[in-house]
Short mmCIF file of C-alpha atoms in Angstrom, two decimals:
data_model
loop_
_atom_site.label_atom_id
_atom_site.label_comp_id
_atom_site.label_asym_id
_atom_site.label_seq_id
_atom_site.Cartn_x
_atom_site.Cartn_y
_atom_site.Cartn_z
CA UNK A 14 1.16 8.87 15.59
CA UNK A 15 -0.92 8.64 12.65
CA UNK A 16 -3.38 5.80 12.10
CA UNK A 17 -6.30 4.65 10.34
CA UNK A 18 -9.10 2.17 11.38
CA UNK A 19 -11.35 0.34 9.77
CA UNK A 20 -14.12 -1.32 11.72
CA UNK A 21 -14.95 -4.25 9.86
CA UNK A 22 -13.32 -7.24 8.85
CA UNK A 23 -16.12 -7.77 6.05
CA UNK A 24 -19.11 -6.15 4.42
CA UNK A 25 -21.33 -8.04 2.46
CA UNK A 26 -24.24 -6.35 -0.07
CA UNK A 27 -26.41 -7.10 -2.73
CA UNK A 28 -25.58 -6.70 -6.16
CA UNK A 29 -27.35 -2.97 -7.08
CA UNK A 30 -27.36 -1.52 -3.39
CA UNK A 31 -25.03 0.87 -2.09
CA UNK A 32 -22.39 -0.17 -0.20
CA UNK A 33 -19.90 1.57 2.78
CA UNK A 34 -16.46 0.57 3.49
CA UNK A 35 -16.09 2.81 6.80
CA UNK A 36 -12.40 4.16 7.88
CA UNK A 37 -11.38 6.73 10.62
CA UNK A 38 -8.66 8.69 11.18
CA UNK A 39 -6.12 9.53 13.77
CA UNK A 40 -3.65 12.20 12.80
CA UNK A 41 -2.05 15.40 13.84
CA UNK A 42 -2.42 18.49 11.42
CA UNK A 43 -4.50 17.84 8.12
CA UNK A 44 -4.67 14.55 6.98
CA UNK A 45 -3.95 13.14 3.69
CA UNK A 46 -6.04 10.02 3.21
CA UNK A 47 -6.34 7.40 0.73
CA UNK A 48 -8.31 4.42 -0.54
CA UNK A 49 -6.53 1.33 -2.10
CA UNK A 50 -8.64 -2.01 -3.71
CA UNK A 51 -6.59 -5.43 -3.95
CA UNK A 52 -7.93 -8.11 -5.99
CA UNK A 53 -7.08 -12.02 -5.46
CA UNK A 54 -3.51 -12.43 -6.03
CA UNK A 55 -2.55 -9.05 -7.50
CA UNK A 56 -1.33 -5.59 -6.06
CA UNK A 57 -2.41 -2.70 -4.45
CA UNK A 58 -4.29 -0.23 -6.84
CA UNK A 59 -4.87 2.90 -6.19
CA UNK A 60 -8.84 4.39 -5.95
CA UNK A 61 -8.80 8.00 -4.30
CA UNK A 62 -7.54 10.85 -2.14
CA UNK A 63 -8.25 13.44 -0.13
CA UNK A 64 -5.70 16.33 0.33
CA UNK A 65 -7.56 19.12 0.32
CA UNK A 66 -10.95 21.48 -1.00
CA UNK A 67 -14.18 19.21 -1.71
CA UNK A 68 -14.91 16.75 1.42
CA UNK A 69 -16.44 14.62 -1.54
CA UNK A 70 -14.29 13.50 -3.67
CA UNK A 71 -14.47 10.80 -6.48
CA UNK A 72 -12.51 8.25 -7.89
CA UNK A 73 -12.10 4.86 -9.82
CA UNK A 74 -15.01 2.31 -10.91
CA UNK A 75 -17.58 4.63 -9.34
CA UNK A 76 -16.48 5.09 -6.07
CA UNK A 77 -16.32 7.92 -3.97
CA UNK A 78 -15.60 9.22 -0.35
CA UNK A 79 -16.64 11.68 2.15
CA UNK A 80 -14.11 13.59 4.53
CA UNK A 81 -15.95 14.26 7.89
CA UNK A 82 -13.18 16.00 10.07
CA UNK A 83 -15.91 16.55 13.28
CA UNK A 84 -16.01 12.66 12.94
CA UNK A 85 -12.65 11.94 11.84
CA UNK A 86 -14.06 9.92 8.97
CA UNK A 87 -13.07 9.27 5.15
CA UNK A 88 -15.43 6.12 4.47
CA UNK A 89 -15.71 4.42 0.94
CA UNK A 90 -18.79 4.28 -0.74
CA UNK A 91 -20.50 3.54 -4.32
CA UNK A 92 -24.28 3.74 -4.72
CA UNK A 93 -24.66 0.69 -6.77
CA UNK A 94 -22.20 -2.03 -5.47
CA UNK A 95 -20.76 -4.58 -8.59
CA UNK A 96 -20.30 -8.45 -8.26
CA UNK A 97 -16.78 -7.17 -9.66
CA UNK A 98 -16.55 -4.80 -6.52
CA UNK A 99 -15.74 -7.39 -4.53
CA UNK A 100 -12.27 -7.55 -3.03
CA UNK A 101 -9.68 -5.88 -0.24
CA UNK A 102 -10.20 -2.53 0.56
CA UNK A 103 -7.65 -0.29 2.43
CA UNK A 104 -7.65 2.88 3.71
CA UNK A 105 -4.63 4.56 4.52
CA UNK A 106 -3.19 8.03 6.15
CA UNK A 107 0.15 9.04 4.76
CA UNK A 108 2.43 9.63 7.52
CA UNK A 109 4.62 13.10 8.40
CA UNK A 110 8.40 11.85 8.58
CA UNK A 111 10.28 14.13 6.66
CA UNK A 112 11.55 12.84 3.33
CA UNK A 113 8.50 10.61 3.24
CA UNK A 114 5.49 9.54 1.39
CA UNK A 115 4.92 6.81 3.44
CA UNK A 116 1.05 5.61 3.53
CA UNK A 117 0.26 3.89 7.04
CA UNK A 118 -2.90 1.17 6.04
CA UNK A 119 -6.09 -0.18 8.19
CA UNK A 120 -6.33 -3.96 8.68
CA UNK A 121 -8.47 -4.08 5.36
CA UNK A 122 -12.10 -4.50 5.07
CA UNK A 123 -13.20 -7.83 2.26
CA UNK A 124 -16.32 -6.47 0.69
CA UNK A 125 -18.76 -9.31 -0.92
CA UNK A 126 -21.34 -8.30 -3.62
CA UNK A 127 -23.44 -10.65 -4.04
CA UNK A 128 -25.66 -11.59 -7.45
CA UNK B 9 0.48 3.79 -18.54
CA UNK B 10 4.13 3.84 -16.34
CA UNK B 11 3.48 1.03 -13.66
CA UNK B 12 6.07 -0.58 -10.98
CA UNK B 13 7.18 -4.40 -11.99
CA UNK B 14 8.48 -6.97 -9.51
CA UNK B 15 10.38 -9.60 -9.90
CA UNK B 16 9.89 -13.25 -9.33
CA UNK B 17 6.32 -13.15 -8.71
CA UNK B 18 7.25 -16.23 -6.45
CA UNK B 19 9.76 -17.82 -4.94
CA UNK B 20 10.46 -20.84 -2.48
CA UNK B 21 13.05 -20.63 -0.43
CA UNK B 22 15.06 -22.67 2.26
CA UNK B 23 15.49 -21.22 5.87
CA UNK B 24 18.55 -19.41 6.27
CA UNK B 25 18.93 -18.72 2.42
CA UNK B 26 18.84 -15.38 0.85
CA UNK B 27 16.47 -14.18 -1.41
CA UNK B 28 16.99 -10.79 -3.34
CA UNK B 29 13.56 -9.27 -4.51
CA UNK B 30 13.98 -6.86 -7.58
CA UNK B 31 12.30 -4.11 -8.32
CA UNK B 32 11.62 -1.32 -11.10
CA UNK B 33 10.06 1.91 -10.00
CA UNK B 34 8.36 4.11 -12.54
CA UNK B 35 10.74 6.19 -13.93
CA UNK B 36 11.20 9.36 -12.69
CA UNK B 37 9.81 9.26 -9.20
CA UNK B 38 12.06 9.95 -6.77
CA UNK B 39 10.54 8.27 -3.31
CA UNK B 40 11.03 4.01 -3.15
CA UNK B 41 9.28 1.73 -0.81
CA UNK B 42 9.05 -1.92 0.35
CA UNK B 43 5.89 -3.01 2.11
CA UNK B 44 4.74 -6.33 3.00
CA UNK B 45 1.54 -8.47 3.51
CA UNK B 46 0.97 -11.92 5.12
CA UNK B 47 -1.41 -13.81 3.95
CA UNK B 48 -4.00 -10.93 2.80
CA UNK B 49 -3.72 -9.12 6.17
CA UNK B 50 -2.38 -6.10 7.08
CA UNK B 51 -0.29 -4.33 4.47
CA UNK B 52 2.95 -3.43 6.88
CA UNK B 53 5.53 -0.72 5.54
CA UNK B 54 9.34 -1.82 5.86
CA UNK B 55 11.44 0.57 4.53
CA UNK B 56 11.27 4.06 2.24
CA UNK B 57 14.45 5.09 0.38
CA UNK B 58 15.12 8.52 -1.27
CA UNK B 59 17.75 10.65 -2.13
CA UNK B 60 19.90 6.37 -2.43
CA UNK B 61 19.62 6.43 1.10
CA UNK B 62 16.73 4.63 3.37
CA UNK B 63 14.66 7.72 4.96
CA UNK B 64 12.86 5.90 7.13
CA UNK B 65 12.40 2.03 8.55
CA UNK B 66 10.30 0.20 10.20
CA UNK B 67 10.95 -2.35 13.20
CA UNK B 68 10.42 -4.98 10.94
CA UNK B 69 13.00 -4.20 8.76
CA UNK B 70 15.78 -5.35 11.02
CA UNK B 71 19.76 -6.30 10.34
CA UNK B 72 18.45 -9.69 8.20
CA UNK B 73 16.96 -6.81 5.60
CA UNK B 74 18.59 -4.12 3.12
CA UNK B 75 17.50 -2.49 0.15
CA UNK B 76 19.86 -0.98 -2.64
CA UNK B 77 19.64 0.71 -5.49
CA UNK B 78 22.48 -0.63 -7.65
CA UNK B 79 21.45 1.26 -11.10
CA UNK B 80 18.98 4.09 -12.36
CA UNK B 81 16.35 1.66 -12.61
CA UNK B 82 16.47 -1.10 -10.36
CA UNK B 83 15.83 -1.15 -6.83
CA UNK B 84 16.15 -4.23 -4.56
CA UNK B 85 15.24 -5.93 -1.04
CA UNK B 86 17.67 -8.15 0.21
CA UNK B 87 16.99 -10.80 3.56
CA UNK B 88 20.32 -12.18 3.98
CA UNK B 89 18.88 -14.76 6.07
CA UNK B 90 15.64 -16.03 5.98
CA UNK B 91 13.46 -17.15 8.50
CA UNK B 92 9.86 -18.90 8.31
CA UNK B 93 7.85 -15.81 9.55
CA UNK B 94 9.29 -14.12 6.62
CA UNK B 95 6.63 -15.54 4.20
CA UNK B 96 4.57 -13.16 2.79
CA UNK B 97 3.81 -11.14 -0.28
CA UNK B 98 6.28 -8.36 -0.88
CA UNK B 99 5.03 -4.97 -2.49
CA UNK B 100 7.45 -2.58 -4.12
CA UNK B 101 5.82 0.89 -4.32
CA UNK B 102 7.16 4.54 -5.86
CA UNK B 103 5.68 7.86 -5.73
CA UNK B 104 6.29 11.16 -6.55
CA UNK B 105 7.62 12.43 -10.11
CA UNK B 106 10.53 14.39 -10.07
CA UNK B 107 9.69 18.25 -10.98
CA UNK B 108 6.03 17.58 -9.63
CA UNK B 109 4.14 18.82 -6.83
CA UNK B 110 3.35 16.11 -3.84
CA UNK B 111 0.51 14.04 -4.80
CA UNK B 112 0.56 11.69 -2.64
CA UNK B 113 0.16 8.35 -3.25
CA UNK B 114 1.85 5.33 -4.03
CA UNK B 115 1.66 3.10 -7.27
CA UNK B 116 2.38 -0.72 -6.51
CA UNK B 117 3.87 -3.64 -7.99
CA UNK B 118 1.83 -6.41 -7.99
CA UNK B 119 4.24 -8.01 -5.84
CA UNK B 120 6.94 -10.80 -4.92
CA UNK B 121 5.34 -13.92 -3.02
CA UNK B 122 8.11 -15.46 -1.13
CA UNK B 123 7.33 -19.17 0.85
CA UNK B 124 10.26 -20.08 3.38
CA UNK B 125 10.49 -23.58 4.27
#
């Protein structure tokens, strides 16, 4: 089945440092793997993928993440973390039932940036 | 920019009542989904629906649950009965644009808070 973990319930970092939301993967085949943010109170917004090509791939506000497939990895990261960074983050595997896009999601990791 | 709209953004409910969540996808995607999320945790999938027929469901989404698509536009979860564990924030999500290759992901309403008391 696939899945996707994410280690820790909360990362906190300075305003100006970088920061690392980690996720790893458990899939069969090639994965496709996603990022999601979720502010207080509002919906899930989409931040990046990887399908295929470039293990680095970039997305919204200055993030980015790195596909490791020898470590089964697709962590989050931004090398200078916001106060306005700070919310949910989810990664997420989509999953391989036919007819479906359907995006299986980690537990969620809160990231603080602090001033 | 297209985006997915839910309606209520919250509503209070009585055990046992039903409660009809309503949805508008962006237009022209073909795939439909309702997820769900208690109280910031774990975002939990519940059912997908393509083609006007659910393609896949979860465990969650047991007899109590349905989802329809009444019109072109709309697209609704139903809990006939409602129970106190079914609290939580209800997403509606869509994906995929008809005559588009497979991109992948899934754009969100900002969802449907529903309290059961």
């Amino acid at each position: 089945a696939q899945s996707v973990a994410q280690p820790e319930d909360q990362v906190k970092v300075a305003e100006g440092n970088p920061l690392t939301v980690k996720c790893t993967y458990s899939v069969s085949g090639n994965p496709y793997l996603f990022w999601y943010v979720q502010y207080p109170n509002r919906g899930l917004q989409f931040l990046l993928k990887y399908i295929t090509g470039d293990n680095l791939v970039k997305g919204s506000y200055g993030f980015e993440a790195e596909f490791n497939k020898s470590q089964t990895s697709f962590h989050l990261k931004k090398p200078s973390a916001l106060v306005s960074d700070s919310a949910l983050y989810f990664c997420a595997v989509r999953g391989l039932s036919y007819n479906t896009d359907k995006l299986i999601f980690g537990t969620g990791t809160r990231l603080q940036v602090f001033p | 920019e297209p985006e997915v709209t839910q309606t209520p953004s919250h509503q209070v409910t009585q055990m046992g009542q039903e409660v009809i969540l309503r949805c508008v996808p962006i237009s022209n995607h073909l795939y439909f989904y309702w997820y769900r999320q208690i109280l910031g945790q774990k975002v939990e999938f519940l059912v997908s629906f393509y083609n006007n027929e659910i393609s896949e469901k979860s465990e969650i989404f047991d007899d109590q649950f349905s989802v329809e698509r009444p019109d072109g536009s709309n697209f609704t979860l139903k809990i006939r009965s409602t129970k106190l564990e079914d609290s939580a924030m209800y997403f509606c999500a869509s994906s995929t644009q008809e005559g588009q290759g497979d991109t992948g992901e899934l754009f969100f309403g900002e969802g449907s808070r529903l309290t059961v008391l």
